[in-house]
Short mmCIF file of C-alpha atoms in Angstrom, two decimals:
data_model
loop_
_atom_site.label_atom_id
_atom_site.label_comp_id
_atom_site.label_asym_id
_atom_site.label_seq_id
_atom_site.Cartn_x
_atom_site.Cartn_y
_atom_site.Cartn_z
CA TRP W 1 -45.10 46.41 39.62
CA SER W 2 -47.08 43.38 40.65
CA TRP W 3 -46.13 39.79 41.34
CA ILE W 4 -48.69 38.78 38.78
CA TRP W 5 -46.20 39.76 36.03
CA ILE W 6 -43.97 36.82 36.99
CA VAL W 7 -46.36 34.38 35.26
CA PRO W 8 -46.24 35.91 31.71
CA ILE W 9 -42.50 36.62 32.01
CA ALA W 10 -41.80 32.99 32.96
CA ALA W 11 -44.06 31.78 30.15
CA ALA W 12 -42.19 33.98 27.65
CA LEU W 13 -38.82 32.63 28.84
CA VAL W 14 -40.02 29.02 28.55
CA ALA W 15 -41.38 29.71 25.07
CA ALA W 16 -38.06 31.27 24.03
CA VAL W 17 -36.09 28.28 25.31
CA LEU W 18 -38.41 25.85 23.54
CA ALA W 19 -38.21 27.87 20.32
CA PHE W 20 -34.40 27.92 20.51
CA GLN W 21 -34.30 24.14 21.08
CA ALA W 22 -36.69 23.55 18.19
CA TRP W 23 -34.59 25.75 15.91
CA GLY W 24 -31.39 23.86 16.94
CA ASN W 25 -33.01 20.47 16.42
CA ARG W 26 -34.32 21.47 13.03
CA GLY W 27 -30.99 20.51 11.46
CA ILE W 28 -28.39 22.06 9.17
CA PRO W 29 -29.78 22.90 5.72
CA ILE W 30 -27.75 22.00 2.63
CA THR W 31 -28.55 21.89 -1.10
CA ILE W 32 -27.40 19.16 -3.48
CA GLN W 33 -27.57 19.56 -7.25
CA PHE W 34 -28.32 16.47 -9.39
CA ASP W 35 -28.80 15.98 -13.12
CA ARG W 36 -31.85 13.81 -12.44
CA GLY W 37 -34.06 13.15 -9.45
CA HIS W 38 -34.60 9.39 -9.98
CA GLY W 39 -37.88 9.51 -8.03
CA LEU W 40 -36.41 11.15 -4.89
CA LYS W 41 -39.04 13.01 -2.85
CA ALA W 42 -39.46 14.97 0.36
CA GLY W 43 -39.18 12.74 3.42
CA ASP W 44 -36.60 10.37 1.92
CA VAL W 45 -33.57 9.95 4.17
CA LEU W 46 -29.83 10.56 3.93
CA ARG W 47 -27.69 7.71 5.24
CA HIS W 48 -24.05 7.32 6.20
CA ARG W 49 -22.70 3.87 7.18
CA GLY W 50 -26.30 2.64 7.30
CA ILE W 51 -27.37 5.29 9.85
CA VAL W 52 -29.92 8.01 9.06
CA VAL W 53 -28.20 11.39 9.39
CA GLY W 54 -30.69 13.64 7.59
CA ALA W 55 -33.82 13.88 5.48
CA VAL W 56 -34.92 15.44 2.20
CA ASP W 57 -36.84 18.66 2.86
CA GLY W 58 -37.78 19.38 -0.73
CA VAL W 59 -37.08 18.57 -4.38
CA ALA W 60 -37.50 21.12 -7.18
CA LEU W 61 -36.49 21.63 -10.80
CA ASP W 62 -34.11 24.48 -11.55
CA ALA W 63 -32.00 25.73 -14.44
CA ASP W 64 -29.15 23.28 -13.68
CA GLY W 65 -31.24 20.14 -13.17
CA VAL W 66 -32.77 19.07 -9.87
CA GLY W 67 -32.13 20.84 -6.58
CA VAL W 68 -32.53 18.74 -3.43
CA ASP W 69 -32.81 20.50 -0.07
CA VAL W 70 -31.63 18.35 2.83
CA LEU W 71 -31.78 18.92 6.57
CA LEU W 72 -28.86 17.30 8.37
CA ARG W 73 -29.34 16.16 11.92
CA PRO W 74 -27.10 17.89 14.49
CA GLU W 75 -24.86 14.80 14.72
CA GLY W 76 -24.40 14.95 10.94
CA GLU W 77 -23.09 18.51 10.83
CA ASN W 78 -19.55 17.35 9.89
CA LEU W 79 -20.96 15.90 6.65
CA ALA W 80 -21.49 19.42 5.30
CA ARG W 81 -17.84 19.91 4.37
CA VAL W 82 -15.83 20.40 1.20
CA GLY W 83 -15.11 17.03 -0.36
CA SER W 84 -18.32 15.31 0.72
CA ARG W 85 -19.88 13.24 -2.07
CA PHE W 86 -23.61 12.56 -2.34
CA TRP W 87 -25.52 10.23 -4.67
CA ILE W 88 -29.00 8.76 -5.02
CA VAL W 89 -29.31 5.06 -4.25
CA ARG W 90 -31.64 3.44 -6.77
CA PRO W 91 -32.01 0.05 -8.48
CA GLN W 92 -29.20 -0.55 -10.98
CA LEU W 93 -28.72 -3.61 -13.14
CA GLY W 94 -25.76 -4.09 -15.46
CA LEU W 95 -23.27 -6.62 -16.77
CA SER W 96 -20.96 -5.90 -13.85
CA GLY W 97 -23.62 -6.59 -11.19
CA VAL W 98 -26.67 -5.22 -9.43
CA ALA W 99 -27.05 -2.53 -6.78
CA GLY W 100 -29.75 -0.76 -4.80
CA LEU W 101 -32.19 -3.67 -4.89
CA GLU W 102 -33.71 -2.60 -1.57
CA THR W 103 -35.13 0.49 -3.31
CA LEU W 104 -37.23 -1.64 -5.70
CA ILE W 105 -39.91 -1.85 -3.01
CA GLY W 106 -38.86 0.89 -0.58
CA SER W 107 -38.08 4.54 -1.17
CA ARG W 108 -35.02 5.97 -2.80
CA TYR W 109 -32.50 7.51 -0.42
CA LEU W 110 -29.29 9.54 -0.42
CA GLN W 111 -25.86 8.22 0.49
CA VAL W 112 -22.83 10.29 1.48
CA ILE W 113 -19.09 9.94 1.87
CA PRO W 114 -17.88 12.71 4.21
CA GLY W 115 -15.20 15.18 3.21
CA SER W 116 -12.63 16.85 5.44
CA GLY W 117 -12.52 20.44 4.18
CA ALA W 118 -14.16 23.62 5.35
CA LEU W 119 -17.89 23.92 6.03
CA GLN W 120 -20.03 24.10 2.89
CA ARG W 121 -23.75 24.33 2.17
CA ARG W 122 -24.03 23.65 -1.59
CA PHE W 123 -22.88 20.46 -3.33
CA VAL W 124 -23.01 18.81 -6.76
CA GLY W 125 -24.15 15.21 -6.45
CA LEU W 126 -22.70 12.21 -8.29
CA SER W 127 -24.65 10.75 -11.20
CA ALA W 128 -23.68 7.21 -10.16
CA PRO W 129 -22.32 5.54 -7.01
CA PRO W 130 -18.53 5.76 -6.68
CA VAL W 131 -16.35 2.72 -7.27
CA PRO W 132 -16.06 0.80 -3.96
CA ASP W 133 -12.25 0.88 -3.99
CA ALA W 134 -12.44 4.69 -4.09
CA LEU W 135 -14.17 4.64 -0.71
CA GLU W 136 -11.31 2.93 1.12
CA PRO W 137 -8.74 5.11 2.90
CA GLY W 138 -5.17 5.10 1.64
CA GLY W 139 -4.30 3.41 -1.61
CA LEU W 140 -2.60 4.67 -4.76
CA GLU W 141 -4.19 6.47 -7.71
CA ILE W 142 -2.38 6.31 -11.06
CA VAL W 143 -3.16 7.05 -14.72
CA LEU W 144 -2.81 4.60 -17.61
CA ASP W 145 -2.48 5.98 -21.15
CA GLY W 146 -4.07 3.69 -23.75
CA THR W 147 -4.94 3.83 -27.44
CA HIS W 148 -8.64 2.97 -27.05
CA ARG W 149 -11.23 2.33 -24.37
CA GLY W 150 -12.19 -1.20 -25.27
CA SER W 151 -14.64 -2.55 -22.71
CA LEU W 152 -13.08 -0.75 -19.73
CA ARG W 153 -15.48 1.17 -17.49
CA PRO W 154 -15.60 2.46 -13.90
CA GLY W 155 -15.44 -0.55 -11.62
CA SER W 156 -13.46 -2.78 -14.02
CA PRO W 157 -11.02 -4.92 -12.01
CA VAL W 158 -7.26 -4.45 -11.84
CA THR W 159 -5.56 -7.78 -11.12
CA TYR W 160 -2.15 -9.16 -10.16
CA ARG W 161 -1.76 -12.89 -10.84
CA LYS W 162 -5.56 -12.88 -11.29
CA ILE W 163 -6.05 -11.51 -7.74
CA ARG W 164 -8.03 -8.27 -7.64
CA VAL W 165 -5.83 -5.45 -6.29
CA GLY W 166 -7.74 -2.37 -7.46
CA SER W 167 -10.35 -0.92 -9.78
CA VAL W 168 -10.79 1.48 -12.66
CA LEU W 169 -12.20 4.80 -11.45
CA SER W 170 -12.84 6.52 -14.77
CA VAL W 171 -12.14 6.30 -18.50
CA ALA W 172 -11.95 9.46 -20.62
CA LEU W 173 -10.14 11.08 -23.52
CA ALA W 174 -6.91 12.88 -22.73
CA ALA W 175 -6.88 16.66 -22.89
CA ASP W 176 -5.40 16.59 -26.43
CA ALA W 177 -7.66 13.67 -27.54
CA ARG W 178 -4.59 11.67 -28.67
CA SER W 179 -5.08 8.89 -26.14
CA VAL W 180 -7.45 7.49 -23.56
CA GLU W 181 -6.67 8.12 -19.90
CA VAL W 182 -7.73 5.39 -17.48
CA ARG W 183 -7.65 6.42 -13.83
CA VAL W 184 -6.92 3.44 -11.60
CA ARG W 185 -6.93 3.06 -7.83
CA ILE W 186 -4.75 0.38 -6.21
CA ARG W 187 -5.93 -0.73 -2.78
CA LYS W 188 -3.68 0.05 0.18
CA PRO W 189 -2.51 -3.54 0.87
CA TYR W 190 -1.16 -3.82 -2.69
CA VAL W 191 0.55 -0.44 -3.18
CA GLN W 192 3.99 -2.08 -2.95
CA LEU W 193 3.27 -4.00 -6.17
CA VAL W 194 3.30 -0.88 -8.34
CA ARG W 195 6.87 0.23 -9.10
CA GLU W 196 8.59 2.36 -11.73
CA GLN W 197 9.04 -0.61 -14.09
CA THR W 198 5.58 -2.13 -13.59
CA ARG W 199 3.73 -3.02 -16.80
CA PHE W 200 -0.03 -2.87 -17.41
CA TRP W 201 -2.10 -4.46 -20.19
CA ASP W 202 -5.75 -4.83 -21.16
CA VAL W 203 -7.25 -8.26 -20.45
CA SER W 204 -10.80 -7.46 -21.59
CA GLY W 205 -12.69 -10.09 -23.57
CA PHE W 206 -11.06 -13.30 -24.78
CA SER W 207 -8.87 -14.63 -27.57
CA ALA W 208 -9.03 -17.87 -29.55
CA ASP W 209 -6.42 -20.06 -31.24
CA VAL W 210 -7.46 -22.50 -33.94
CA GLY W 211 -5.05 -25.31 -34.71
CA ILE W 212 -4.78 -28.94 -35.60
CA THR W 213 -5.64 -29.97 -32.04
CA GLY W 214 -8.80 -27.88 -32.03
CA LEU W 215 -10.01 -24.54 -30.66
CA LYS W 216 -8.40 -22.98 -27.58
CA LEU W 217 -10.02 -20.06 -25.76
CA HIS W 218 -7.92 -17.73 -23.59
CA LEU W 219 -9.86 -15.92 -20.85
CA ASP W 220 -8.33 -14.00 -17.94
CA THR W 221 -11.27 -13.86 -15.50
CA LEU W 222 -15.05 -13.82 -15.75
CA ASP W 223 -15.07 -10.25 -14.39
CA ALA W 224 -12.71 -9.17 -17.17
CA LEU W 225 -14.93 -10.79 -19.79
CA ILE W 226 -18.06 -9.01 -18.51
CA ALA W 227 -16.78 -5.62 -17.34
CA GLY W 228 -13.32 -5.38 -18.89
CA GLY W 229 -10.13 -5.51 -16.88
CA ILE W 230 -6.47 -4.62 -16.52
CA ALA W 231 -3.59 -6.83 -15.37
CA LEU W 232 -0.20 -5.77 -14.07
CA ALA W 233 3.21 -7.40 -13.65
CA THR W 234 6.35 -6.21 -11.87
CA PRO W 235 9.96 -7.38 -12.42
CA SER W 236 12.50 -8.01 -9.66
CA ASP W 237 14.47 -4.82 -10.45
CA ALA W 238 11.34 -2.70 -10.61
CA GLY W 239 12.63 0.46 -8.93
CA GLU W 240 10.86 2.48 -6.25
CA VAL W 241 7.18 2.57 -5.40
CA VAL W 242 5.49 5.32 -7.42
CA SER W 243 3.39 8.15 -6.02
CA THR W 244 -0.17 9.23 -6.76
CA GLY W 245 -0.60 10.66 -10.26
CA HIS W 246 2.14 8.58 -11.91
CA HIS W 247 1.52 7.78 -15.60
CA PHE W 248 2.01 4.35 -17.20
CA GLN W 249 1.41 3.06 -20.71
CA LEU W 250 -1.47 0.60 -21.11
CA ALA W 251 -0.50 -2.17 -23.55
CA THR W 252 -3.08 -4.08 -25.56
CA ASP W 253 -1.39 -7.44 -24.79
CA ALA W 254 1.21 -8.78 -22.39
CA GLU W 255 4.69 -9.59 -23.60
CA ARG W 256 5.81 -13.16 -22.87
CA GLU W 257 8.58 -11.91 -20.55
CA TRP W 258 6.08 -10.11 -18.30
CA LEU W 259 4.30 -13.35 -17.50
CA THR W 260 7.53 -14.92 -16.19
CA TRP W 261 8.30 -12.18 -13.62
CA ARG W 262 8.13 -13.44 -10.03
CA PRO W 263 9.43 -10.75 -7.66
CA ALA W 264 9.20 -11.00 -3.87
CA LEU W 265 7.21 -7.95 -2.82
CA PRO W 266 5.57 -7.25 0.55
CA VAL W 267 1.78 -7.03 0.57
CA GLY W 268 -0.70 -6.58 3.39
CA GLN W 269 -2.50 -3.89 5.33
CA SER W 270 0.87 -2.63 6.58
CA LEU W 271 4.46 -3.76 6.37
CA LEU W 272 4.83 -3.96 10.13
CA PRO W 273 2.28 -3.72 12.96
CA GLN W 274 1.61 -0.29 14.43
CA ALA W 275 4.19 1.32 12.13
CA GLU W 276 7.10 -0.24 14.01
CA PRO W 277 10.51 1.24 13.10
CA THR W 278 12.88 -0.79 10.94
CA PRO W 279 16.65 -1.16 11.39
CA GLN W 280 18.93 1.14 9.43
CA PRO W 281 21.94 -1.01 8.44
CA LEU W 282 25.15 0.65 7.32
CA ARG W 283 26.90 0.03 4.04
CA ALA W 284 30.24 -1.65 4.68
CA ALA W 285 33.19 -2.54 2.42
CA LEU W 286 36.03 -4.86 3.41
CA GLN W 287 39.29 -4.12 1.54
CA TRP W 288 42.62 -5.94 1.55
CA GLN W 289 45.68 -6.72 -0.57
CA GLU W 290 46.84 -10.20 -1.54
CA GLY W 291 49.21 -11.91 -3.96
CA ARG W 292 52.91 -12.81 -4.05
CA LEU W 293 54.37 -11.85 -7.40
CA TRP W 294 51.64 -9.36 -8.19
CA THR W 295 49.73 -7.56 -5.48
CA SER W 296 46.04 -7.03 -6.14
CA ASP W 297 43.44 -5.00 -4.30
CA GLU W 298 40.42 -7.03 -3.27
CA HIS W 299 37.15 -6.01 -1.66
CA ARG W 300 33.84 -7.39 -0.44
CA GLU W 301 30.68 -5.38 0.24
CA GLY W 302 27.59 -5.82 2.34
CA TRP W 303 25.61 -4.42 5.27
CA VAL W 304 26.29 -4.25 9.00
CA LEU W 305 24.05 -3.19 11.88
CA ALA W 306 25.11 -1.04 14.80
CA VAL W 307 24.32 -2.67 18.16
CA GLU W 308 25.38 -1.70 21.66
CA GLY W 309 28.46 -3.94 21.57
CA GLY W 310 29.72 -2.91 18.12
CA LEU W 311 28.86 -3.90 14.54
CA LEU W 312 26.83 -7.01 13.71
CA GLY W 313 27.41 -8.42 10.24
CA PRO W 314 28.25 -11.44 8.08
CA THR W 315 31.39 -13.29 9.14
CA ASP W 316 32.95 -12.96 5.68
CA LEU W 317 32.52 -9.17 5.84
CA LEU W 318 34.06 -8.65 9.29
CA THR W 319 36.85 -11.24 9.13
CA PRO W 320 40.15 -10.62 7.28
CA SER W 321 40.84 -12.89 4.34
CA GLU W 322 43.36 -15.67 4.97
CA ALA W 323 45.25 -14.56 1.84
CA ALA W 324 45.40 -10.89 2.92
CA HIS W 325 48.79 -9.28 3.52
CA ALA W 326 49.45 -8.29 7.08
CA ASP W 327 47.99 -4.96 8.17
CA THR W 328 46.23 -4.35 4.83
CA SER W 329 42.70 -5.31 5.87
CA VAL W 330 40.43 -2.36 6.57
CA ILE W 331 36.68 -1.98 6.66
CA GLU W 332 34.87 1.20 5.65
CA VAL W 333 31.64 1.89 7.53
CA ALA W 334 29.68 5.14 7.42
CA GLY W 335 32.64 6.99 5.90
CA GLU W 336 35.15 5.75 8.51
CA ARG W 337 38.07 3.38 7.86
CA LEU W 338 38.49 0.85 10.67
CA PRO W 339 41.55 -1.44 10.67
CA LEU W 340 40.96 -5.16 11.21
CA THR W 341 43.75 -6.16 13.55
CA GLY W 342 42.12 -9.34 14.84
CA ALA W 343 39.23 -11.69 14.41
CA PRO W 344 35.82 -10.44 15.57
CA GLU W 345 33.67 -12.28 18.08
CA ALA W 346 32.08 -15.25 16.33
CA LEU W 347 28.30 -15.64 16.65
CA GLY W 348 28.02 -19.09 15.15
CA GLU W 349 29.46 -19.84 11.73
CA LEU W 350 27.68 -17.14 9.75
CA LEU W 351 27.52 -14.04 11.95
CA ALA W 352 30.18 -12.00 13.75
CA LEU W 353 30.36 -9.02 16.08
CA MET W 354 33.10 -6.44 15.54
CA LYS W 355 33.66 -4.73 18.88
CA THR W 356 33.93 -1.01 18.30
CA THR W 357 32.09 2.16 19.13
CA PRO W 358 29.00 2.26 16.89
CA PRO W 359 29.05 5.28 14.53
CA VAL W 360 25.27 5.69 14.87
CA SER W 361 22.58 4.96 17.43
CA PRO W 362 22.60 1.19 18.13
CA TRP W 363 19.63 -1.10 17.50
CA PRO W 364 18.25 -1.82 21.02
CA ARG W 365 18.29 -5.23 22.68
CA GLU W 366 14.53 -5.09 23.35
CA ARG W 367 13.92 -4.92 19.59
CA GLN W 368 15.64 -8.31 19.04
CA ARG W 369 14.14 -11.80 19.24
CA ILE W 370 15.28 -15.39 18.70
CA PRO W 371 12.62 -17.09 16.53
CA GLN W 372 11.48 -20.62 17.28
CA ASP W 373 10.40 -21.51 13.75
CA VAL W 374 10.17 -20.02 10.25
CA GLU W 375 7.79 -17.06 9.93
CA ASP W 376 6.92 -14.26 7.52
CA CYS W 377 9.77 -11.72 7.45
CA LEU W 378 11.01 -8.58 5.75
CA ALA W 379 14.60 -7.94 4.69
CA VAL W 380 15.51 -4.25 5.00
CA ARG W 381 18.52 -2.22 4.05
CA ASP W 382 19.32 1.48 3.98
CA GLY W 383 16.80 3.00 1.57
CA GLY W 384 14.58 1.30 -0.98
CA ALA W 385 11.64 -0.98 -0.52
CA PRO W 386 11.93 -4.02 1.78
CA LEU W 387 12.11 -7.57 0.44
CA SER W 388 9.26 -9.87 1.44
CA LEU W 389 10.28 -13.33 2.65
CA ALA W 390 7.20 -15.50 3.17
CA ALA W 391 7.43 -18.41 5.62
CA SER W 392 6.39 -20.76 2.83
CA ARG W 393 9.66 -19.88 1.05
CA LEU W 394 11.87 -20.67 4.05
CA THR W 395 13.26 -23.97 5.31
CA ALA W 396 14.78 -24.25 8.80
CA GLU W 397 18.17 -25.93 9.27
CA ASP W 398 20.35 -25.61 12.40
CA ASP W 399 21.20 -21.91 12.90
CA HIS W 400 19.79 -20.62 9.62
CA TRP W 401 16.85 -20.75 7.22
CA HIS W 402 17.31 -21.62 3.57
CA VAL W 403 15.57 -19.24 1.16
CA ASP W 404 13.81 -20.68 -1.88
CA PRO W 405 16.16 -20.18 -4.89
CA ALA W 406 13.14 -19.18 -6.99
CA LEU W 407 13.21 -15.76 -5.29
CA SER W 408 16.42 -14.78 -7.18
CA ILE W 409 17.79 -12.41 -4.54
CA GLU W 410 20.55 -10.08 -5.72
CA ARG W 411 23.91 -10.02 -3.96
CA THR W 412 23.36 -6.39 -2.98
CA TRP W 413 21.18 -7.75 -0.14
CA HIS W 414 24.14 -9.47 1.58
CA GLY W 415 23.99 -8.57 5.28
CA ALA W 416 20.54 -6.93 5.16
CA CYS W 417 18.57 -7.02 8.41
CA VAL W 418 15.68 -9.47 8.68
CA VAL W 419 12.73 -8.49 10.88
CA ALA W 420 9.60 -10.48 11.69
CA ARG W 421 6.36 -9.32 10.08
CA GLY W 422 4.49 -10.16 13.28
CA ASP W 423 6.22 -7.74 15.67
CA GLY W 424 8.99 -5.95 13.74
CA ARG W 425 11.79 -7.40 15.87
CA LEU W 426 15.21 -8.28 14.45
CA VAL W 427 15.58 -12.06 14.03
CA GLY W 428 18.69 -12.35 11.83
CA LEU W 429 20.58 -11.23 8.73
CA LEU W 430 20.13 -12.16 5.08
CA LEU W 431 23.33 -13.68 3.63
CA LEU W 432 24.36 -14.76 0.14
CA ASP W 433 27.27 -17.09 -0.61
CA ASP W 434 29.58 -17.03 -3.65
CA ASP W 435 26.93 -18.88 -5.68
CA ASP W 436 24.29 -16.32 -4.65
CA ALA W 437 22.37 -18.88 -2.61
CA ALA W 438 20.48 -17.02 0.11
CA VAL W 439 20.03 -17.95 3.76
CA ILE W 440 18.79 -16.14 6.85
CA ALA W 441 21.33 -16.41 9.66
CA ILE W 442 19.33 -16.48 12.91
CA LEU W 443 20.53 -14.54 15.96
CA PRO W 444 22.13 -17.07 18.33
CA ARG W 445 21.46 -14.79 21.30
CA LEU W 446 20.26 -11.32 22.16
CA LEU W 447 23.05 -8.79 21.69
CA PRO W 448 23.78 -6.06 24.26
#
């Protein structure tokens, strides 16, 4: 042994460390299969969100088309997962628009949308860029069954009142070739528009009417004329929101009735901020007997909300009728029959508080607020979709807000809780009178 051996041993260790670092920095190799190369070459980059995360190591023909070897940078390792989608960005010009113009002068490059599955090293690339709406998280994907394709294509707009709410993802024959299946994606803010009774129709192209007064052209939108399009309409009694994969029929034209539907439906990135909880009102039924010569059983239904001091509800639901026989007034709440032996505590003219032990967990005081002016709200009841009440449809007057009669609110909403869209706090109850005119009774004070 001699101290002189320390020098070669140290050199070998340094070389090993450097070799290991070089091997780690080399990147993660993956292979992507494309039908065509579109001028892609070694050295072209792979980008995600505009950041370079890899580079093409080689391009070669094979039996299945073109194989592209890519080296991912260490920070891009999570892109090599099941579900990742790759495509070649290149100049594209069509009736629906242009894309990839930066590659007219510069080099082609790869783009990726990351998946979330297990690690994977081999992928099949897309022949064309995906529809932009397919890149957004959330949303609703449904299938429309039509008789023919028309001018529909991937990227064709889906509109509601001529506002774009989604896009066509693909158009293909059904498995039995008896119809055309159009896959559609509705963007997340507009999922509440698509219900069980929603109707869809093709608005591609234009129509013309020739009469004594001349020629009239009917055109939905310029996008629909160029790239085809689909419109949708939803009635007031539309049912529940559908889930992904639901099938609808695609009509060739809209029926006149569809164009008159004007439901109040909540739209936006979310119903309430930060997924705030909503009240869970209880179904209540007031029953009594009245009459002199002939006794009749009468009843009135609505919703009440459990608070710390008892049950908050409409005055007409918690107060015995003046014509009721003595000791015949009872109210059923959550399966319990509670006798009405006296008048409840009045909270203004429209609201009342029945002092009793709440049958369920009460709505807390800190989740209540007295509004200063009209604002966007949601009416909620036990189950079903909420009812959107835009501030533009409300008019303030004393202790309540009048609701625009054009909303045509059903009486089954009587007593529903009204929460503010801004913070999810309870601001009042939705009430309907005998003529079905709707108002929002504002909380006169915070309840215990």
